[in-house]
PDB file of C-alpha atoms in Angstrom:
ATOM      1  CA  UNK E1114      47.593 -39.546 -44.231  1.00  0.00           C
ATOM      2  CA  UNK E1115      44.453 -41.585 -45.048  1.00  0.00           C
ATOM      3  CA  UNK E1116      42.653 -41.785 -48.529  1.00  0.00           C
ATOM      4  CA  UNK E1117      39.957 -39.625 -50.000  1.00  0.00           C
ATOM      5  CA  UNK E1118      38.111 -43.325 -50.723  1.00  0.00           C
ATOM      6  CA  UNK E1119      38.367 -44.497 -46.860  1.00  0.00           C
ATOM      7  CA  UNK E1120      37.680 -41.308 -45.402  1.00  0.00           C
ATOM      8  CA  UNK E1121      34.506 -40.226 -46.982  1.00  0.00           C
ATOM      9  CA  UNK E1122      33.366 -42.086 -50.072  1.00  0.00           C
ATOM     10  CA  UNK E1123      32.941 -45.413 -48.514  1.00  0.00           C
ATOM     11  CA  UNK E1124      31.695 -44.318 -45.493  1.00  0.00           C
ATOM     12  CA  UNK E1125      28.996 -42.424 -47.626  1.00  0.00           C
ATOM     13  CA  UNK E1126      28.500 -45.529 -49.814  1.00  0.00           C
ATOM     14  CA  UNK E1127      27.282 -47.473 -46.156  1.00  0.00           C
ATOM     15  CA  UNK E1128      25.280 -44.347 -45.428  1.00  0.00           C
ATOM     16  CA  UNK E1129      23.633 -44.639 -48.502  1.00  0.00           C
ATOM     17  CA  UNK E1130      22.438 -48.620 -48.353  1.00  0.00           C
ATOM     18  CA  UNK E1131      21.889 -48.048 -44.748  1.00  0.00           C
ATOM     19  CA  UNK E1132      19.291 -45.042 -46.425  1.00  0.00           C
ATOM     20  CA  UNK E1133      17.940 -46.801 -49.009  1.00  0.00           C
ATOM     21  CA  UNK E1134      16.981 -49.882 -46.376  1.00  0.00           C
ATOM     22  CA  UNK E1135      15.378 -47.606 -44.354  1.00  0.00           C
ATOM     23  CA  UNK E1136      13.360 -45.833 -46.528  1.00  0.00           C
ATOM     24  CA  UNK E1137      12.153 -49.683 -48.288  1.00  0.00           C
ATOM     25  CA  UNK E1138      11.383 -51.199 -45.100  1.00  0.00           C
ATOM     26  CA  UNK E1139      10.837 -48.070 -42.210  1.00  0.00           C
ATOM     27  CA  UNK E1140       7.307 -46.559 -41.649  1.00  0.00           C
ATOM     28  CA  UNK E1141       5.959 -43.660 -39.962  1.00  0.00           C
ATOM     29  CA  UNK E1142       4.131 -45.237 -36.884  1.00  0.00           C
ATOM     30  CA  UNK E1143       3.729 -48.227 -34.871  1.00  0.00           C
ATOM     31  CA  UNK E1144       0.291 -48.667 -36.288  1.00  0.00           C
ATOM     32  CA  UNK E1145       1.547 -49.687 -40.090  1.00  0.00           C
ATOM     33  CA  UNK E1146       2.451 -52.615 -38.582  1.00  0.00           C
ATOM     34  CA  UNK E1147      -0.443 -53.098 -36.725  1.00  0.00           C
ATOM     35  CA  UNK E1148       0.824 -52.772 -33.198  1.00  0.00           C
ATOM     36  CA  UNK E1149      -1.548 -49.754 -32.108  1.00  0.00           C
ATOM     37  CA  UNK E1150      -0.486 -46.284 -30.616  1.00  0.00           C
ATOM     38  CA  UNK E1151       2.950 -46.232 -29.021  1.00  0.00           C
ATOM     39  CA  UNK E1152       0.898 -44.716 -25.792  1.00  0.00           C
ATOM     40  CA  UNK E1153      -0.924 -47.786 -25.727  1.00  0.00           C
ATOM     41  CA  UNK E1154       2.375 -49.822 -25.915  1.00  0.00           C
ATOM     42  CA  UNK E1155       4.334 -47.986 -23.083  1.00  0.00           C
ATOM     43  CA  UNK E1156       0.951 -47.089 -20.609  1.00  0.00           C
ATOM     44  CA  UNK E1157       1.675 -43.325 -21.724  1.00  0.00           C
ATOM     45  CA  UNK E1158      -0.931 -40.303 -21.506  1.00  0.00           C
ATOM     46  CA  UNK E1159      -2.062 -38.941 -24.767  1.00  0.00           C
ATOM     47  CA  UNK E1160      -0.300 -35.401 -25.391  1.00  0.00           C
ATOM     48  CA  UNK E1161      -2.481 -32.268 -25.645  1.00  0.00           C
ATOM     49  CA  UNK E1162      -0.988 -31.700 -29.373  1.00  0.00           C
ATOM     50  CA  UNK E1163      -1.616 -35.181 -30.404  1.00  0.00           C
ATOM     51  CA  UNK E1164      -5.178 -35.381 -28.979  1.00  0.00           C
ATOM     52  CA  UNK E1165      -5.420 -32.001 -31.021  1.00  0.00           C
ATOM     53  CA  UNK E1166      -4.451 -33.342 -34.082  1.00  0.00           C
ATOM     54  CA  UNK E1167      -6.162 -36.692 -33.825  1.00  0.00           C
ATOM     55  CA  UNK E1168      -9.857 -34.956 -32.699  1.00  0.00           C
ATOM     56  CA  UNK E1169      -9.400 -32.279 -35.493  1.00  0.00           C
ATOM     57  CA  UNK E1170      -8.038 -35.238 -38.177  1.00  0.00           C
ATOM     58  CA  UNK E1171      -5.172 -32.557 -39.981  1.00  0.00           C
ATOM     59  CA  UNK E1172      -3.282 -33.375 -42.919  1.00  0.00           C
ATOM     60  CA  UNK E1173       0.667 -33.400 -42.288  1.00  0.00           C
ATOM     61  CA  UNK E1174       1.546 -29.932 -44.090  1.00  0.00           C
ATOM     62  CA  UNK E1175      -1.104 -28.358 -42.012  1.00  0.00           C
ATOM     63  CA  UNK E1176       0.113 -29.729 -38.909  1.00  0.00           C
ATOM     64  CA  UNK E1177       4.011 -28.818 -40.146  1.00  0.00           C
ATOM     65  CA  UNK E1178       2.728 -25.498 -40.452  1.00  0.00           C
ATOM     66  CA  UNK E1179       0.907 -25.037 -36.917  1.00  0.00           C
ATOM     67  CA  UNK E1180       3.128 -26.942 -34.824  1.00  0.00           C
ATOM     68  CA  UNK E1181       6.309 -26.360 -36.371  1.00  0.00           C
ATOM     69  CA  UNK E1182       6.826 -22.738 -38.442  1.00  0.00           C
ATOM     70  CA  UNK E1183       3.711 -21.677 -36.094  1.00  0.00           C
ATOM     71  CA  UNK E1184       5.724 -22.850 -32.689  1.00  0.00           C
ATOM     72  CA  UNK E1185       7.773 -19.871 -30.785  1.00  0.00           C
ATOM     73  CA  UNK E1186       9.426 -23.063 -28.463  1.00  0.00           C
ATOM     74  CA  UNK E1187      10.579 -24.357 -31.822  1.00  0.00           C
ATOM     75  CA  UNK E1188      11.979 -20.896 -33.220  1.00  0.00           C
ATOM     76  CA  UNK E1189      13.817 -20.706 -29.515  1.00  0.00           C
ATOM     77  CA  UNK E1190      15.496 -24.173 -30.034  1.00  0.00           C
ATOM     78  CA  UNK E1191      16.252 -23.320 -33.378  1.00  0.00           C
ATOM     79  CA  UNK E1192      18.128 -20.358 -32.317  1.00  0.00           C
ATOM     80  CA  UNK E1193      19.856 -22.287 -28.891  1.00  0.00           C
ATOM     81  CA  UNK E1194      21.085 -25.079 -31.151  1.00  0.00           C
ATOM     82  CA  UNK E1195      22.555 -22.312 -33.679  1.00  0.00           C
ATOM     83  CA  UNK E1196      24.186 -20.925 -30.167  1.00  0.00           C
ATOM     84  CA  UNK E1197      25.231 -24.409 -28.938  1.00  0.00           C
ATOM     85  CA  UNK E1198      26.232 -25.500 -32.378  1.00  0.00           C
ATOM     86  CA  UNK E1199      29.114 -22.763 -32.209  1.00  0.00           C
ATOM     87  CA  UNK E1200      30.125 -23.912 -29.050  1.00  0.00           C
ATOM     88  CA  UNK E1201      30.495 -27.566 -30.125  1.00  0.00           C
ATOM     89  CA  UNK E1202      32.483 -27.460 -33.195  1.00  0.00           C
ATOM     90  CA  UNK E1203      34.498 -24.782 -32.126  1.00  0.00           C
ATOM     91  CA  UNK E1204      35.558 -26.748 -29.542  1.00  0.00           C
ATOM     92  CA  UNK E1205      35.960 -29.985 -31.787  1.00  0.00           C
ATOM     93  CA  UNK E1206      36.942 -27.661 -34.977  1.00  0.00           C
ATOM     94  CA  UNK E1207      39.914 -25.823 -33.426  1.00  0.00           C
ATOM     95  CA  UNK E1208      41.249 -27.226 -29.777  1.00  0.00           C
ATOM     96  CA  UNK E1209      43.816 -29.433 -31.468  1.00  0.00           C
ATOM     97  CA  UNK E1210      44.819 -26.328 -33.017  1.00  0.00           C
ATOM     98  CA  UNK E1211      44.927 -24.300 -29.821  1.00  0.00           C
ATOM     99  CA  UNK E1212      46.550 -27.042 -27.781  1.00  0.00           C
ATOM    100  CA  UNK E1213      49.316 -27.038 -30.523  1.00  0.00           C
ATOM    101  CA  UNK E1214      49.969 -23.617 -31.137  1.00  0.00           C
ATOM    102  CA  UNK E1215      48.706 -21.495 -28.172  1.00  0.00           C
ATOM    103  CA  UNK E1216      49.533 -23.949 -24.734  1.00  0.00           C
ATOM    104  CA  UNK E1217      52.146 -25.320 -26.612  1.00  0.00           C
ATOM    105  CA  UNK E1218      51.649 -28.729 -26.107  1.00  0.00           C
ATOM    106  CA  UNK E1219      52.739 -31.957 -28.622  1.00  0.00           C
ATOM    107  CA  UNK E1220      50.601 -33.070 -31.498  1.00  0.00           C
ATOM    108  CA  UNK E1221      50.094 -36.382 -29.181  1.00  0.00           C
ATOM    109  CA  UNK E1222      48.438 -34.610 -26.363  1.00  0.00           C
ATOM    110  CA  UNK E1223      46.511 -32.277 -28.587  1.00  0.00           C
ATOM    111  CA  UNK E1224      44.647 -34.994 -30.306  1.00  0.00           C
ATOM    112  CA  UNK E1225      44.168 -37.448 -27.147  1.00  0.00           C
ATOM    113  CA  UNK E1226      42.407 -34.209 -26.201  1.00  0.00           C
ATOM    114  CA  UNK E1227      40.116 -34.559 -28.749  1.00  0.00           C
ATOM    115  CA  UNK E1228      39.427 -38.259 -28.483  1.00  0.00           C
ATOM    116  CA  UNK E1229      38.669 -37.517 -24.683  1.00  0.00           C
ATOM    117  CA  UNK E1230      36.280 -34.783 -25.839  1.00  0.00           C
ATOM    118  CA  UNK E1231      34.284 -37.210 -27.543  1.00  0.00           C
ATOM    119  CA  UNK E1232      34.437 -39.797 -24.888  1.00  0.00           C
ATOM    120  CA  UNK E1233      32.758 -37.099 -22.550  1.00  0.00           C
ATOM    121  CA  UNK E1234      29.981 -36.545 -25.484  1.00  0.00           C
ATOM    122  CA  UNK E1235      29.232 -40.240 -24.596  1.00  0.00           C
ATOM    123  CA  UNK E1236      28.589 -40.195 -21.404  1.00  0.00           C
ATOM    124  CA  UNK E1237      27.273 -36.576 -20.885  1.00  0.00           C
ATOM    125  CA  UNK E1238      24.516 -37.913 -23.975  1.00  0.00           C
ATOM    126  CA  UNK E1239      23.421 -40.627 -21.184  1.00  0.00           C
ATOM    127  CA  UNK E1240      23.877 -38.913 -18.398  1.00  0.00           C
ATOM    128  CA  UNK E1241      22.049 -35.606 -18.775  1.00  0.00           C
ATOM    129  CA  UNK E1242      18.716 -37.381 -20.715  1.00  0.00           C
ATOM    130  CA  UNK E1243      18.477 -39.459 -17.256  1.00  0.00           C
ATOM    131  CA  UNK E1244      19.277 -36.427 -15.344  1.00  0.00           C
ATOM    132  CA  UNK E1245      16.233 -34.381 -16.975  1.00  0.00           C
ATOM    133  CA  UNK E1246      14.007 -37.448 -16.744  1.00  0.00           C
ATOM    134  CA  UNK E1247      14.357 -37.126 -12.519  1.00  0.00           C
ATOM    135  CA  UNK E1248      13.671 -33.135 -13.060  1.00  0.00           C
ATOM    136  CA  UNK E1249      10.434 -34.636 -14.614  1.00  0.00           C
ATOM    137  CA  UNK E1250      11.293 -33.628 -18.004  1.00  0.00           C
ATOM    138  CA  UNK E1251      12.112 -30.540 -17.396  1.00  0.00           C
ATOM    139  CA  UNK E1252      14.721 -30.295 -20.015  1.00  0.00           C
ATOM    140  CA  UNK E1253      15.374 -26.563 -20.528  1.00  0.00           C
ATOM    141  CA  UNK E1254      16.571 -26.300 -17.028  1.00  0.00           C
ATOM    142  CA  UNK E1255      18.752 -28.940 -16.963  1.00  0.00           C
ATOM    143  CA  UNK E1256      20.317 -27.582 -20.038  1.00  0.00           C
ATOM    144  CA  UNK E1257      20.734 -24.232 -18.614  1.00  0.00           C
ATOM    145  CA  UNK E1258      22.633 -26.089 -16.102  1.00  0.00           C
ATOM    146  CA  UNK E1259      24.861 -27.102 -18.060  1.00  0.00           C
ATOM    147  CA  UNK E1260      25.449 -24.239 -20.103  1.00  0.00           C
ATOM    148  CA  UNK E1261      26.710 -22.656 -16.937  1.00  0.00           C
ATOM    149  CA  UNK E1262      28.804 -25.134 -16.038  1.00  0.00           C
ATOM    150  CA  UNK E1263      29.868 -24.805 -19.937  1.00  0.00           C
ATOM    151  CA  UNK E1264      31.607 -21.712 -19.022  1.00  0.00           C
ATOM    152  CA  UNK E1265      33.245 -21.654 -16.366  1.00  0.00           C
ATOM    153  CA  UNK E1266      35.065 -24.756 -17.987  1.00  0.00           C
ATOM    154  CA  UNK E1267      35.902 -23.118 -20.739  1.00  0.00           C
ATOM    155  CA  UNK E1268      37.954 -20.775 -18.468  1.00  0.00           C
ATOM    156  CA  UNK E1269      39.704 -23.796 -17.185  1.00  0.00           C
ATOM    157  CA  UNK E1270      40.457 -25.006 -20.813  1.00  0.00           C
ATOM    158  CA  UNK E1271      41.575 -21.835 -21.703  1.00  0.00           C
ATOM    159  CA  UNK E1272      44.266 -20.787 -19.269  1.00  0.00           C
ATOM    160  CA  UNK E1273      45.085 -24.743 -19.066  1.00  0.00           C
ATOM    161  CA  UNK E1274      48.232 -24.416 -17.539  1.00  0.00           C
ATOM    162  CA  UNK E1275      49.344 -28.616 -18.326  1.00  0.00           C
ATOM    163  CA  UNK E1276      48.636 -31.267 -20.146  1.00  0.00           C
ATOM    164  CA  UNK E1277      46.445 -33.177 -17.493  1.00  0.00           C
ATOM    165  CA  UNK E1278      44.078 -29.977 -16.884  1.00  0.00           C
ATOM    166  CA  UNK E1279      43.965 -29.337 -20.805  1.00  0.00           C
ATOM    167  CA  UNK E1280      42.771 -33.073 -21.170  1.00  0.00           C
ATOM    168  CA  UNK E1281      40.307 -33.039 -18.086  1.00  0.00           C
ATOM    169  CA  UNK E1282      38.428 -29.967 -18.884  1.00  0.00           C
ATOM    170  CA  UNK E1283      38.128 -31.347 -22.761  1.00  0.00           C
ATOM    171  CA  UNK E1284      36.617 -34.327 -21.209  1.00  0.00           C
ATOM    172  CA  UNK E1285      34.120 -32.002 -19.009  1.00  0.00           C
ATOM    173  CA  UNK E1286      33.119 -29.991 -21.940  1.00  0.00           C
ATOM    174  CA  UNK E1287      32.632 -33.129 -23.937  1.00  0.00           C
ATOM    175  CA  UNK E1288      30.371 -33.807 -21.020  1.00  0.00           C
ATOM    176  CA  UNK E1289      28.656 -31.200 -20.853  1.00  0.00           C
ATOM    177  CA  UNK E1290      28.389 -29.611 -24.290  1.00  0.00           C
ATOM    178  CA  UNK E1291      26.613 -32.702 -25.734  1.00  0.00           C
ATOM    179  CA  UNK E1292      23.654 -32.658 -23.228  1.00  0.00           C
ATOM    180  CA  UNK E1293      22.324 -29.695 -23.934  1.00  0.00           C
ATOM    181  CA  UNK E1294      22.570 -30.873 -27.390  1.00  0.00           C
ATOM    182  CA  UNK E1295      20.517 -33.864 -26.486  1.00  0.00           C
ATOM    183  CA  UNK E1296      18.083 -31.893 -24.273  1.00  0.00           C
ATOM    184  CA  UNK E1297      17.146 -29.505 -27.324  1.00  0.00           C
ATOM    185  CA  UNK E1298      16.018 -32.052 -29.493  1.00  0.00           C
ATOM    186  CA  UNK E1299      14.399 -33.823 -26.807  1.00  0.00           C
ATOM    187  CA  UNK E1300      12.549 -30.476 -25.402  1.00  0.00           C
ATOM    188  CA  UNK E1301      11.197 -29.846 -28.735  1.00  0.00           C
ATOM    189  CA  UNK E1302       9.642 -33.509 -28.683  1.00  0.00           C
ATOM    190  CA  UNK E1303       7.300 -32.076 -25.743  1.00  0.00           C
ATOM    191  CA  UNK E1304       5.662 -28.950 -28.140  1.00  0.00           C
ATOM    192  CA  UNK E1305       5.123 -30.414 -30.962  1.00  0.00           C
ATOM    193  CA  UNK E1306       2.439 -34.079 -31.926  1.00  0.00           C
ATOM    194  CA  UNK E1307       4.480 -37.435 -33.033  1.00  0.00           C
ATOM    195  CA  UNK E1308       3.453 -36.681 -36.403  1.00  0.00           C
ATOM    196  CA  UNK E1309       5.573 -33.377 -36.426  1.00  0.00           C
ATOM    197  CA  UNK E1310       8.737 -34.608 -34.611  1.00  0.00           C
ATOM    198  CA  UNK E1311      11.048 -35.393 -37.737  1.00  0.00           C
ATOM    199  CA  UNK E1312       9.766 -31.668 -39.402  1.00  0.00           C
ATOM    200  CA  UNK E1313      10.785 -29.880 -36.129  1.00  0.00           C
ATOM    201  CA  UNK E1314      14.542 -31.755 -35.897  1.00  0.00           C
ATOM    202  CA  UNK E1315      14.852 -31.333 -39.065  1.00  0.00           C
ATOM    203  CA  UNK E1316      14.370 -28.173 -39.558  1.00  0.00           C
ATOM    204  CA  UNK E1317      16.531 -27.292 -35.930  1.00  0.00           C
ATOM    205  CA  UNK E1318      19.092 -29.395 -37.213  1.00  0.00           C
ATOM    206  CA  UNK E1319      19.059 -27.617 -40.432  1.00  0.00           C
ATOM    207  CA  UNK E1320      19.800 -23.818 -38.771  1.00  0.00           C
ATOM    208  CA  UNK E1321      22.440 -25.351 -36.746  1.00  0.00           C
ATOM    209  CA  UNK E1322      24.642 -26.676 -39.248  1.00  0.00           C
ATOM    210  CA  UNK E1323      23.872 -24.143 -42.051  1.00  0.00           C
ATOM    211  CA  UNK E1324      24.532 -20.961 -39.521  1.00  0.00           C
ATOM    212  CA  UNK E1325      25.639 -23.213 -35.908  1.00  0.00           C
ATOM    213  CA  UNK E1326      28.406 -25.151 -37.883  1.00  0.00           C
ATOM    214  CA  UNK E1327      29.665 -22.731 -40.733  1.00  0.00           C
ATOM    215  CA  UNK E1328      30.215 -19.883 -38.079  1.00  0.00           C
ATOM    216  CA  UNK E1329      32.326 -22.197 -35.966  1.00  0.00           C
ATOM    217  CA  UNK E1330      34.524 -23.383 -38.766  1.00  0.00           C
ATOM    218  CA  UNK E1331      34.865 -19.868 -40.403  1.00  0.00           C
ATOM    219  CA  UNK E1332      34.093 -17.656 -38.726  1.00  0.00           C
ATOM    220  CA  UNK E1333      35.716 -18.618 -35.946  1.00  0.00           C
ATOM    221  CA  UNK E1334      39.365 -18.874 -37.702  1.00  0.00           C
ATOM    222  CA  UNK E1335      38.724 -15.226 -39.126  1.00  0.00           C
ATOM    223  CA  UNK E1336      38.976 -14.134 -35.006  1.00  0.00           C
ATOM    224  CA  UNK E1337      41.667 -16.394 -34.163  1.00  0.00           C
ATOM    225  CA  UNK E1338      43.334 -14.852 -37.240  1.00  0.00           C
ATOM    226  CA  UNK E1339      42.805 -11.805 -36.332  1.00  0.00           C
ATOM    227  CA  UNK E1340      39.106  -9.928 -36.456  1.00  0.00           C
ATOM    228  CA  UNK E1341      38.614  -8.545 -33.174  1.00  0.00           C
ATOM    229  CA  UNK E1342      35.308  -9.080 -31.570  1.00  0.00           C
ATOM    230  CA  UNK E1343      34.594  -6.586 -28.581  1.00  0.00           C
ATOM    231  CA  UNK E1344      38.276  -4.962 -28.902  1.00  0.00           C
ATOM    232  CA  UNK E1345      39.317  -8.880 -28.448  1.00  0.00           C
ATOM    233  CA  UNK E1346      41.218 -10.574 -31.394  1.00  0.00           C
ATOM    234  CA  UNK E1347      43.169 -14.070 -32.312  1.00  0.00           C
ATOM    235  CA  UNK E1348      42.188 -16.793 -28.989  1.00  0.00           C
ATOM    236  CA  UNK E1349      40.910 -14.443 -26.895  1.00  0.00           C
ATOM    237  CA  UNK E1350      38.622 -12.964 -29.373  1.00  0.00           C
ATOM    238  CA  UNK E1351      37.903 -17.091 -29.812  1.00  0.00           C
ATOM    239  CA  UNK E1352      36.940 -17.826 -26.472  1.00  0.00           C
ATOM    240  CA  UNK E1353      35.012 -14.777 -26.111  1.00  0.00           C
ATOM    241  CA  UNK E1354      32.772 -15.562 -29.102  1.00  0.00           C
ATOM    242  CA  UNK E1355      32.525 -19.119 -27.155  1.00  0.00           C
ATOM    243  CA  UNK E1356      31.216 -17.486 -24.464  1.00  0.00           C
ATOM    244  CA  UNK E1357      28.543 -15.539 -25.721  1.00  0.00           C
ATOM    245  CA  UNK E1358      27.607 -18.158 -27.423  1.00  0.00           C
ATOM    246  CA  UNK E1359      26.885 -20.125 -24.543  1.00  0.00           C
ATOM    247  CA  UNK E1360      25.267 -16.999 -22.683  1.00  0.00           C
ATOM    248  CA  UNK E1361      22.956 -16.395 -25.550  1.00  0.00           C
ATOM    249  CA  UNK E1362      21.836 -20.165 -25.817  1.00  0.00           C
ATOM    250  CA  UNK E1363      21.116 -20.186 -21.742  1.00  0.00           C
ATOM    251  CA  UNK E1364      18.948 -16.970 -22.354  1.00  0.00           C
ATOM    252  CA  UNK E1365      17.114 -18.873 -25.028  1.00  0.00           C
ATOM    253  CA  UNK E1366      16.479 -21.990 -22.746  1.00  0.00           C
ATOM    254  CA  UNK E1367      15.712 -20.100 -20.094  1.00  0.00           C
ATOM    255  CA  UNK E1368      12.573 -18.929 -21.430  1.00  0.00           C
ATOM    256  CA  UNK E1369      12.051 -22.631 -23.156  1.00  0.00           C
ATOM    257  CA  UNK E1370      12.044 -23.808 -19.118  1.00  0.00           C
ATOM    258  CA  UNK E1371       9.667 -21.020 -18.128  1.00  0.00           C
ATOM    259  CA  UNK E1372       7.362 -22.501 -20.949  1.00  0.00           C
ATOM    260  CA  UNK E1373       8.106 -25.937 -19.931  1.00  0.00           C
ATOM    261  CA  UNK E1374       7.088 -25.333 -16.892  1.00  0.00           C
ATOM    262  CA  UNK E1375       4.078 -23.640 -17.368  1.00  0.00           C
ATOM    263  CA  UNK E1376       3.121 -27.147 -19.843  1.00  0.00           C
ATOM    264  CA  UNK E1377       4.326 -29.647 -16.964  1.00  0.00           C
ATOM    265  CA  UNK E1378       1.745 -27.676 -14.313  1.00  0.00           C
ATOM    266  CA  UNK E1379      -1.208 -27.663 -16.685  1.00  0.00           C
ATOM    267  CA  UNK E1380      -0.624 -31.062 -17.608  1.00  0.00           C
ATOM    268  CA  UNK E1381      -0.309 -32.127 -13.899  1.00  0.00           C
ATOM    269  CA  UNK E1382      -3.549 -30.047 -13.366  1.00  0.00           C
ATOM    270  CA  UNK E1383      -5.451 -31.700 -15.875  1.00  0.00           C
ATOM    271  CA  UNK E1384      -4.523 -35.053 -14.443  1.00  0.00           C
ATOM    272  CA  UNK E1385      -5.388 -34.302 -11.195  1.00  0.00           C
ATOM    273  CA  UNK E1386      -8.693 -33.349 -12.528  1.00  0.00           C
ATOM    274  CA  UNK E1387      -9.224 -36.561 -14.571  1.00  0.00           C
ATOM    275  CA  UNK E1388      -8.353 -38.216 -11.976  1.00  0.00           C
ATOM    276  CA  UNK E1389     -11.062 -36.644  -9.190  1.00  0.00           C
TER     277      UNK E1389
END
């Protein structure tokens, strides 16, 4: 029952100032305000893109164009978030629905569902960035990981057969859902120079919500409604479009960690070389 005012325009007003603040006093680097390279600051090696960039001295739109529209790693994350995107909101979009309708259980439960969903998104975000970091940044296979686990817990959620296992696996997929999320953007970080790294979220973050998002919201209510997918229709035709959502984003990452990997041995190689 809230107001149109408190529910989006102030909020927007504060995004807005918030916006305008950053855009008067941010900057693009460490070095506009004199503090030299952030490598320098944190005792970090030089990345292969960056030391390509630097030694070559390219102008922004020519390194948006090679390291971003150029980059098949960014194309593949693109495509995972879309993938993950569908899996996220259509979890957010439509279990209060589900919980309601389908497992029959009270408008109270159904939205301390969603609150707990959330509250896993919080600590899976922590969680599986630290997690990756002991894989030595081996992000893609930590997400694929987790994508796994993404689906068999959305057979628990599913067929939840009470309240408490309803609320618990919203909690896991909260969990796990948003570090996959966090594990994209952070993957991409690792193919692309610092100079690139707001083009190449942007632009992932652009597919997800324009294709990712909308699909979730609409197109997954046109199934639950009743368009069959694969001879399924209404929640079953739901959670099967979940699912291959989550198998296609795995098959995506999966080749992202084959790449990673190959990066993380040639780096290690050329260390040990620099080194001897």
């Amino acid at each position: 029952d809230g107001h149109v005012i408190g529910m989006f325009i102030f909020p927007s007003i504060i995004a807005l100032i918030v916006g305008f603040i950053g855009l008067r006093y941010g900057s693009d680097s460490p070095e506009s305000y004199g503090l030299g390279k952030a490598e320098e600051l944190f005792g970090e090696e030089i990345s292969e893109e960056d030391k390509e960039t630097e030694s070559t001295d390219m102008t922004k739109w020519q390194i948006f164009v090679e390291y971003v529209l150029k980059n098949k790693v960014i194309w593949l994350l693109c495509f995972a978030n879309i993938f993950l995107y569908v899996v996220r909101i259509g979890i957010d979009q439509w279990s209060t629905v589900y919980a309601f309708q389908e497992l029959k259980l009270s408008k109270a439960v159904a939205i301390q569902g969603f609150t707990l969903f959330e509250a896993g998104a919080l600590v899976g975000t922590l969680l599986w960035g630290w997690l990756s970091d002991l894989a030595n940044g081996r992000r893609g296979l930590v997400a694929c990981i987790a994508l796994a686990l993404i689906i068999a817990t959305l057979g628990v959620y599913q067929h939840a057969s009470n309240e408490y296992i309803y609320l618990a696996s919203l909690f896991a997929l909260g969990f796990l859902v948003f570090g996959p999320q966090l594990l994209i953007g952070v993957a991409a970080v690792g193919f692309v120079p610092k100079k690139a790294i707001g083009a190449a979220d942007g632009i992932k973050g652009t597919f997800a919500y324009l294709i990712g998002d909308s699909f979730a919201k609409l197109g997954l209510g046109m199934i639950a409604d009743g368009t069959p997918v694969f001879g399924l229709t209404g929640w079953a035709g739901t959670f099967a479009a979940l699912d291959i959502a989550a198998i296609g984003c795995i098959c995506l990452m999966a080749i992202v960690a084959v790449m990673e990997e190959r990066k993380i041995r040639r780096e290690k190689k050329i260390q040990q070389l620099t080194v001897a």
